[in-house]
mmCIF file of C-alpha atoms in Angstrom:
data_model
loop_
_atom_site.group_PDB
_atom_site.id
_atom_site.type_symbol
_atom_site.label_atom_id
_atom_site.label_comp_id
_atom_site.label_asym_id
_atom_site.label_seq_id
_atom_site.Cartn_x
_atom_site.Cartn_y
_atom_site.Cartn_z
ATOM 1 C CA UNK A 18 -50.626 -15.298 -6.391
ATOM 2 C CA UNK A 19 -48.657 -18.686 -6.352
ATOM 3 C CA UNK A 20 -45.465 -18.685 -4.049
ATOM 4 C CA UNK A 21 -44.409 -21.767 -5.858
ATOM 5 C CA UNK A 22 -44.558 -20.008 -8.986
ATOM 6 C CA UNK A 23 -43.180 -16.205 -7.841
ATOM 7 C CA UNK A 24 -40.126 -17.818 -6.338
ATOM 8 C CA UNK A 25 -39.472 -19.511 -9.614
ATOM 9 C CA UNK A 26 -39.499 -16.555 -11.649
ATOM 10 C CA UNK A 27 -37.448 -15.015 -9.111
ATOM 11 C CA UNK A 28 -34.613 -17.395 -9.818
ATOM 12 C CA UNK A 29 -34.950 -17.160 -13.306
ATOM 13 C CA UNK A 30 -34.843 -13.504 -13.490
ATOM 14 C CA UNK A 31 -31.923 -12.866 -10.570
ATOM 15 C CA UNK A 32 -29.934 -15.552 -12.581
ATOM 16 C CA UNK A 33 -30.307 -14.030 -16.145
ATOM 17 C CA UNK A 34 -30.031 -10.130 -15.081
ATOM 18 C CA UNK A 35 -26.655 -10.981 -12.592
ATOM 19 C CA UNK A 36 -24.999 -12.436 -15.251
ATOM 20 C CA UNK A 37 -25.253 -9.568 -18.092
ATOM 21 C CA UNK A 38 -22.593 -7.700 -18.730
ATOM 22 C CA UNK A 39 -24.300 -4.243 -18.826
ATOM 23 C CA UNK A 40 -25.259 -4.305 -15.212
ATOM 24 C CA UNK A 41 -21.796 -4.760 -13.794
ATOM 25 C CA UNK A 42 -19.954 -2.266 -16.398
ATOM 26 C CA UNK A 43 -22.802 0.510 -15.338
ATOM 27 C CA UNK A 44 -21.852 0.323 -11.564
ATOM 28 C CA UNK A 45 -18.136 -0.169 -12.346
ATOM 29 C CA UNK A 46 -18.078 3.340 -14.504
ATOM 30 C CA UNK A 47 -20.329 5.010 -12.291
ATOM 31 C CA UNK A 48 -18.421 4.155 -8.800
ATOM 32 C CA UNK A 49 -15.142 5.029 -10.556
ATOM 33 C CA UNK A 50 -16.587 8.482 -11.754
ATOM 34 C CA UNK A 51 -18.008 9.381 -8.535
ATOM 35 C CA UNK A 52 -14.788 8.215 -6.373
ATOM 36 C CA UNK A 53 -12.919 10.378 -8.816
ATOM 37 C CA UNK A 54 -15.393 13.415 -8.673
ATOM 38 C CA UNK A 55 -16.161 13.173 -4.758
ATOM 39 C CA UNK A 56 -13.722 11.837 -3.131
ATOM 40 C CA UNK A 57 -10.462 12.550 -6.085
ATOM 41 C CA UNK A 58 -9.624 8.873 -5.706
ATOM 42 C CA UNK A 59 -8.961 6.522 -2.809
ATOM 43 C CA UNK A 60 -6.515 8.889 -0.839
ATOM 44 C CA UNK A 61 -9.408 10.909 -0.320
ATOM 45 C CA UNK A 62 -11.127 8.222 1.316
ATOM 46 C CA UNK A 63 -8.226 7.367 3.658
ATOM 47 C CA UNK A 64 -8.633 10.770 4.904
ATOM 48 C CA UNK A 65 -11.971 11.002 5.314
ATOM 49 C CA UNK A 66 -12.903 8.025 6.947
ATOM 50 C CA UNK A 67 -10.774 7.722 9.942
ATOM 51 C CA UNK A 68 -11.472 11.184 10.596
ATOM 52 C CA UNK A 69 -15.133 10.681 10.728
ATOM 53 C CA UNK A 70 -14.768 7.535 12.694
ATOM 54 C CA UNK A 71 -12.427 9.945 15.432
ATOM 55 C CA UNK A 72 -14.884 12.759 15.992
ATOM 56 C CA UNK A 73 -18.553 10.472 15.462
ATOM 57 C CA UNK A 74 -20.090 7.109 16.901
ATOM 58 C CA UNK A 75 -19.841 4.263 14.615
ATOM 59 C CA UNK A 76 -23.495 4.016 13.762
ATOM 60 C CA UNK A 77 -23.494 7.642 11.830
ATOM 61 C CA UNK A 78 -20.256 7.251 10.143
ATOM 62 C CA UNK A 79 -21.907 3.807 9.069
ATOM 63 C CA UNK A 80 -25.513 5.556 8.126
ATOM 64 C CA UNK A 81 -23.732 8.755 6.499
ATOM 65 C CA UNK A 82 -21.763 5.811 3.684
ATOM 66 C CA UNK A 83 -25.123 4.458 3.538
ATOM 67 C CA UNK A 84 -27.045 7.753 2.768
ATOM 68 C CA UNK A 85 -24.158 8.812 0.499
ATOM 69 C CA UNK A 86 -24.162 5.939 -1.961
ATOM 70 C CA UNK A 87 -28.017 5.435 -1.703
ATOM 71 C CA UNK A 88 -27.511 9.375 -2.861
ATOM 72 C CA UNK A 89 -26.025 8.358 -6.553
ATOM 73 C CA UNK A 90 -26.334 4.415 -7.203
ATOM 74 C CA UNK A 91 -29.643 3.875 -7.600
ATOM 75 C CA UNK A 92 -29.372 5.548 -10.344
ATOM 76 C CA UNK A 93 -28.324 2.632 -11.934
ATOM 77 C CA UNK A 94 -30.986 -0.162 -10.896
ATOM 78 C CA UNK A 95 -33.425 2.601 -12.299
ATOM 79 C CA UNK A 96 -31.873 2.657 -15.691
ATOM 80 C CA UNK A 97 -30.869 -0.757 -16.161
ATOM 81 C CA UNK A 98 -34.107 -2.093 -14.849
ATOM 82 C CA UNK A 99 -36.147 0.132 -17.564
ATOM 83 C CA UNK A 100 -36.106 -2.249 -20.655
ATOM 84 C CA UNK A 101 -36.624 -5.495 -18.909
ATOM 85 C CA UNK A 102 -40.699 -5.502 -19.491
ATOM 86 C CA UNK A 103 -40.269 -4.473 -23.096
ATOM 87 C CA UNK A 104 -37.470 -6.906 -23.682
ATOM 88 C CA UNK A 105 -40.140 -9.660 -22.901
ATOM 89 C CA UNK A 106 -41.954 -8.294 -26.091
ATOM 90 C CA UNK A 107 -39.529 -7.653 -28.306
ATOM 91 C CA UNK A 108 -38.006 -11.275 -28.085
ATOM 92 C CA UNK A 109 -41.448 -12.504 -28.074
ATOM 93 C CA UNK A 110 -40.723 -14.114 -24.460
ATOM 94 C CA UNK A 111 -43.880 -12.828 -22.936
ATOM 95 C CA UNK A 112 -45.978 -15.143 -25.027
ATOM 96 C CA UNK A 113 -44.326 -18.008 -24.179
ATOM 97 C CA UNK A 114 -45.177 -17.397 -20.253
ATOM 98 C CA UNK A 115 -48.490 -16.999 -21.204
ATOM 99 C CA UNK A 116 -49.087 -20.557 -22.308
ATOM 100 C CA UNK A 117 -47.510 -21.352 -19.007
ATOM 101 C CA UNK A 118 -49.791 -22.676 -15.312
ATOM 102 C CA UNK A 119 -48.193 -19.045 -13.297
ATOM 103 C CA UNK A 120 -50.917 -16.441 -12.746
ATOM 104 C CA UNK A 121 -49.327 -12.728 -14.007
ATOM 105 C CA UNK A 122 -49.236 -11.695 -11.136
ATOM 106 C CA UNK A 123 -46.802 -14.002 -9.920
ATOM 107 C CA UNK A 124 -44.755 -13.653 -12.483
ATOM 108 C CA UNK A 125 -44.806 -9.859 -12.521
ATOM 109 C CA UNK A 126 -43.633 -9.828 -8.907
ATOM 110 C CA UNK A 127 -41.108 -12.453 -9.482
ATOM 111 C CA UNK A 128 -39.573 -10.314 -12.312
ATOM 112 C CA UNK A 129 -39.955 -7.193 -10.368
ATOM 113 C CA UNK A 130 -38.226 -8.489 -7.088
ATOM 114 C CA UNK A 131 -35.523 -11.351 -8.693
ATOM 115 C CA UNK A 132 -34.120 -8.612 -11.422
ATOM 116 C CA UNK A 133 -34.072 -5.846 -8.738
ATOM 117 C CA UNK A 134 -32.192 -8.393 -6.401
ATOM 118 C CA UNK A 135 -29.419 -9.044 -9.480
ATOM 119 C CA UNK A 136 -29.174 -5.167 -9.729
ATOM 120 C CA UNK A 137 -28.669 -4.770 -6.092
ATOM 121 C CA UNK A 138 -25.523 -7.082 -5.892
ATOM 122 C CA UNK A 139 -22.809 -4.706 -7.954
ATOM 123 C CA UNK A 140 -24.336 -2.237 -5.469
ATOM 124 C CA UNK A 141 -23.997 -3.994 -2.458
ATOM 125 C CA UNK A 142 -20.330 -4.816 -3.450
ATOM 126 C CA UNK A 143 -19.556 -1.099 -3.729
ATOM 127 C CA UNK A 144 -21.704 -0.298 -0.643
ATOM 128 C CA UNK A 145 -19.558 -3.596 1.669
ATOM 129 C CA UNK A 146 -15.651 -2.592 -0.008
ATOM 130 C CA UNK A 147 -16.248 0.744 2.609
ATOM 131 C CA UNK A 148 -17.788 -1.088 5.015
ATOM 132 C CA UNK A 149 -14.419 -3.422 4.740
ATOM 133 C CA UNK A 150 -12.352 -0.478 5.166
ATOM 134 C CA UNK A 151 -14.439 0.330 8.447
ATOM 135 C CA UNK A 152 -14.132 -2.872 9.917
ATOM 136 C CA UNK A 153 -10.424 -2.581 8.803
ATOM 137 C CA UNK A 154 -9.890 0.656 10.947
ATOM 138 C CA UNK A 155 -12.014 -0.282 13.944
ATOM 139 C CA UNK A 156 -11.682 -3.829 14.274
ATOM 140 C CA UNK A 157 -15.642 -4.247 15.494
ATOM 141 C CA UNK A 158 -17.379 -6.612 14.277
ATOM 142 C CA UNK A 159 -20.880 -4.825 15.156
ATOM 143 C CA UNK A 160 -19.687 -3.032 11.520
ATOM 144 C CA UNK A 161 -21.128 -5.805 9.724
ATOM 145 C CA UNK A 162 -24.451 -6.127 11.393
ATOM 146 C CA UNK A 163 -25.004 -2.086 11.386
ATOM 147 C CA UNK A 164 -23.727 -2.226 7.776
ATOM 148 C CA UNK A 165 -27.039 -4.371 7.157
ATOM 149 C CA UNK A 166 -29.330 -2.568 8.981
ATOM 150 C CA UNK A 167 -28.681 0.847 7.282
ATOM 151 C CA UNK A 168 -28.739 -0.839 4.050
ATOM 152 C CA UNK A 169 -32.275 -2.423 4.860
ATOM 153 C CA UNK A 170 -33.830 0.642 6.820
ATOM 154 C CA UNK A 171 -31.776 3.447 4.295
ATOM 155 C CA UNK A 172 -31.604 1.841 0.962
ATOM 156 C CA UNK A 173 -34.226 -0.673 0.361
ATOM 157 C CA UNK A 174 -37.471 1.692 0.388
ATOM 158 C CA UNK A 175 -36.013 4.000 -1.899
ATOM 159 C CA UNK A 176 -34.782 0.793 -4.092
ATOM 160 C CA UNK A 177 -38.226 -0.833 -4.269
ATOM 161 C CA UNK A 178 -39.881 2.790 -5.200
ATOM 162 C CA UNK A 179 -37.247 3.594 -8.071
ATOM 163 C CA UNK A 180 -37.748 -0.352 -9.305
ATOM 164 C CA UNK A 181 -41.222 0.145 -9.324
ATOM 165 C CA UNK A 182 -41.680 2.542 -11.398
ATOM 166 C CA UNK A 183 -38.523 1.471 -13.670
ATOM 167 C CA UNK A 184 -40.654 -1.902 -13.866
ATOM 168 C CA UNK A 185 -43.621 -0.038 -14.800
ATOM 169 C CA UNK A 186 -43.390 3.457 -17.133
ATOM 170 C CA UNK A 187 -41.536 1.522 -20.047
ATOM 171 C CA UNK A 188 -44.665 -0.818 -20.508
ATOM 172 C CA UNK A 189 -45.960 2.766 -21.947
ATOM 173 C CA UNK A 190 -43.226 4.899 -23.248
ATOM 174 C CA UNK A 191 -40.085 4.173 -25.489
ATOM 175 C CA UNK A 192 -37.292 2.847 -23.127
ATOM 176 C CA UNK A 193 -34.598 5.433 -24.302
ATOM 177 C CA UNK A 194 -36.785 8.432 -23.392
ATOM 178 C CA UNK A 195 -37.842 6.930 -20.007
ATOM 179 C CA UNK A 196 -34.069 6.784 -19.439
ATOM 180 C CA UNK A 197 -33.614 9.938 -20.074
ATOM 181 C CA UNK A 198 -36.300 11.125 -17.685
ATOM 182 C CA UNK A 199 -35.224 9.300 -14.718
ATOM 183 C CA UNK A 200 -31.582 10.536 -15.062
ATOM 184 C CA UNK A 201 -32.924 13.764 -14.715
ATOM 185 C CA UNK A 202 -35.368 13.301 -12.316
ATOM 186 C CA UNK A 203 -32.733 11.688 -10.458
ATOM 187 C CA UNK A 204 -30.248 14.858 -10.765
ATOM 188 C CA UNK A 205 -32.764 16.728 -9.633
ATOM 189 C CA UNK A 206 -33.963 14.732 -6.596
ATOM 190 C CA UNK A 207 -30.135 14.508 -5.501
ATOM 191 C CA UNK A 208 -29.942 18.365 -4.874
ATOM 192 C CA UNK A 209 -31.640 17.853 -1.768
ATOM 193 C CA UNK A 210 -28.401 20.184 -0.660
ATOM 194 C CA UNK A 211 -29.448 22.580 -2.466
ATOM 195 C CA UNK A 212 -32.364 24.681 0.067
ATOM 196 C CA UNK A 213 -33.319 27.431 -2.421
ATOM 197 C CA UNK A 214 -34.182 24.848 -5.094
ATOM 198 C CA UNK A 215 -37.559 22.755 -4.328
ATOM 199 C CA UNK A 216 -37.141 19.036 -5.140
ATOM 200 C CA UNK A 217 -38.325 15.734 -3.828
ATOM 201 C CA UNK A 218 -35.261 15.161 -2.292
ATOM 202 C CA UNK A 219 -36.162 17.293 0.805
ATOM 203 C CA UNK A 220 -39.218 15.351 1.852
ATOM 204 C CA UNK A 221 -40.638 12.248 3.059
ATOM 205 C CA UNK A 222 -41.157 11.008 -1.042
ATOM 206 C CA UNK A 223 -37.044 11.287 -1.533
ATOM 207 C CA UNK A 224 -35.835 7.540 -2.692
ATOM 208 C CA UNK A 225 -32.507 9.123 -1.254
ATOM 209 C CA UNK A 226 -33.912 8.262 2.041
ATOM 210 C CA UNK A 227 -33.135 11.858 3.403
ATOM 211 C CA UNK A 228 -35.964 11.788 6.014
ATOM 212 C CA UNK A 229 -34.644 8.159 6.896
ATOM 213 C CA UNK A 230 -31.435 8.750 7.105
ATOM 214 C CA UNK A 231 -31.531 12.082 9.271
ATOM 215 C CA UNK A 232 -34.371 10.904 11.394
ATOM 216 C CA UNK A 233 -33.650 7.334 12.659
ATOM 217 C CA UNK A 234 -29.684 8.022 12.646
ATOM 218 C CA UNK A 235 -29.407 11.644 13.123
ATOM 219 C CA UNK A 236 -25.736 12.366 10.696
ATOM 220 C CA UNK A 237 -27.131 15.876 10.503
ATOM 221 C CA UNK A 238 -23.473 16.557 12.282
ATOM 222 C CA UNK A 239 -22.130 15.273 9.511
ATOM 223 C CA UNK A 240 -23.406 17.783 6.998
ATOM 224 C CA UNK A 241 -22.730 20.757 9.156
ATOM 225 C CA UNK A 242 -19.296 20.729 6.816
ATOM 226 C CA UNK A 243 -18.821 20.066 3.422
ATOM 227 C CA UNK A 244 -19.666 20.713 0.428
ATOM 228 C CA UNK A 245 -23.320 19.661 0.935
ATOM 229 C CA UNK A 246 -24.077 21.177 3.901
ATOM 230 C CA UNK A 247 -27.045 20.712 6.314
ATOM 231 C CA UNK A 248 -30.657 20.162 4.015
ATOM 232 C CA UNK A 249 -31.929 22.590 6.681
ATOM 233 C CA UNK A 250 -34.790 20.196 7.591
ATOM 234 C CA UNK A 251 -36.371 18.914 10.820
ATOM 235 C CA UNK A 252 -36.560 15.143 10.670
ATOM 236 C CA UNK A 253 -37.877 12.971 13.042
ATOM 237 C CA UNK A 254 -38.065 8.677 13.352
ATOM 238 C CA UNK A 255 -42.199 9.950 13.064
ATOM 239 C CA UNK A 256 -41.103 11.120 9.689
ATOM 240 C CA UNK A 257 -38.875 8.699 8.428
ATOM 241 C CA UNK A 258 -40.767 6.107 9.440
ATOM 242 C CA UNK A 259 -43.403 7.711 7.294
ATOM 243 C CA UNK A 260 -40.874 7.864 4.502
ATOM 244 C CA UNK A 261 -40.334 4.318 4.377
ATOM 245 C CA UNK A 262 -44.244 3.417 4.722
ATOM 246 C CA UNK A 263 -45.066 5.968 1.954
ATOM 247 C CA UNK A 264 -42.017 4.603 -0.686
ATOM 248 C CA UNK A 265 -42.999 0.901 0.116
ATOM 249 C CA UNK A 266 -46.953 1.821 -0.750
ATOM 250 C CA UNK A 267 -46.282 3.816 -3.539
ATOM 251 C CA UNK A 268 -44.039 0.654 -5.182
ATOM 252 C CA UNK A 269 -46.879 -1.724 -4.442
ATOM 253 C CA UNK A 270 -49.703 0.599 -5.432
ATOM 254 C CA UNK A 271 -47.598 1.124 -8.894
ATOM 255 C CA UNK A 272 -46.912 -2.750 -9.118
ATOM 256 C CA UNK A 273 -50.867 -3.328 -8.836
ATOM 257 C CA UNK A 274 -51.547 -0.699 -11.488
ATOM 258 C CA UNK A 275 -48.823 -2.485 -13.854
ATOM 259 C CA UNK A 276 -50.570 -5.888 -13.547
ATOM 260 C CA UNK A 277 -53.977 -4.719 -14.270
ATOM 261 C CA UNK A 278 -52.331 -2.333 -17.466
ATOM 262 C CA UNK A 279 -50.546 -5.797 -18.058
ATOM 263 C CA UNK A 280 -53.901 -7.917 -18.093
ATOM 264 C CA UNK A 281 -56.013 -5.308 -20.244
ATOM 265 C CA UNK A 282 -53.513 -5.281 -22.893
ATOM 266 C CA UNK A 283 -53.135 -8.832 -22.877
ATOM 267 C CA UNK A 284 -57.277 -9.112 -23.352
ATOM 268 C CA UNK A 285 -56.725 -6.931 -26.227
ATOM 269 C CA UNK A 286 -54.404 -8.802 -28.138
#
């Protein structure tokens, strides 16, 4: 695989999919919904906050926002990301890139990584207007470089895993149905606080970053209250780092598999 050539399509792709529309209404409806639902509004979050960052250390009250959006907004890079493969086809893109010197593979990976980067940036917006707020009430700056650890250690594995497969199911099933499918497999891999009910959400697979979360930053005191409530597992940094190795190798293995579907179909044609 060409660098030269990846990097390229990077650009190309983080340029085109930050500047659609879709992507930045999606994560503007869906923050307001779940402020609203969660949190009834901002006054909410004034409460909670400061009272989290009285009785905790920074670092948890930092890694329980993390795990809390990384809970819900992914659902959004899933969905969004789902018709970018088949939108290739249907505007009769992909053939042009075929007459062009870039192996697939780097352009598959450049797609993959520079439209999942675009996604990421209405997220990351969401995710640093908290971490603002934080900074606001504590006046430390170590906010900001904690803030981007959690987001790398707690959010990214689960990120590359759901892009992955977003990347990769539509280039076999209709892109409305996949939809579907991931918002409910994503319902029911969020009700990891649910204990009676089994779901992926409770072990080392969850994109939530559960095992992550609870093993390298230990907020398990912070879900001792709540609606939630403690998952009732026993997570260790063993564990999560297990979590993150798994989600990383499962992306990449399902990246690999989507090239070589990619280059059979294309020997078809």
């Amino acid at each position: 695989m060409t660098l030269h050539y990846m990097l390229g399509a990077l650009r190309y792709e983080f340029r085109m999919q930050v500047r659609r529309p879709t992507v930045w209404i999606t994560f503007i409806v869906i923050t307001i919904l779940l402020f609203l639902q969660f949190n009834q509004g901002l006054d909410r979050l004034n409460v909670v906050i400061p009272d989290a960052l009285a009785h905790y250390p920074l670092l948890s009250v930092i890694a329980e926002w993390t795990f809390s959006m990384n809970t819900y907004l992914p659902l959004c890079i899933g969905a969004l990301l789902a018709d970018r493969l088949p939108r290739d086809r249907r505007t009769k893109v992909d053939e042009l890139f075929t007459t062009m010197p870039a192996t697939l593979n780097a352009r598959l990976f450049g797609k993959y990584l520079g439209s999942m980067l675009a996604t990421l940036i209405p997220m990351l917006l969401v995710y640093f207007g908290v971490i603002g707020y934080i900074l606001y009430l504590t006046h430390n700056m170590l906010v900001i470089p904690l803030a981007l650890e959690t987001f790398a250690v707690i959010v990214l594995p689960g990120v590359l895993f759901v892009s992955a497969f977003s990347m990769a199911c539509p280039a076999i099933m209709w892109v409305p149905l996949y939809q579907f499918l991931f918002i409910c497999y994503w319902f029911w891999n969020t009700l990891w606080f649910h204990k009676e009910l089994f779901n992926l959400g409770r072990t080392i697979l969850s994109p939530v970053g559960l095992y992550i979360a609870f093993g390298f930053y230990g907020i398990e005191p912070l879900h001792t209250q709540g609606p939630h409530g403690n998952p009732g597992i026993h997570a260790t940094p063993v564990l999560a780092g297990a979590s993150i190795l798994l989600l990383v190798g499962i992306a990449l293995l399902v990246m690999f598999v989507l090239e070589r579907f990619l280059k059979w179909r294309q020997a078809r044609l």
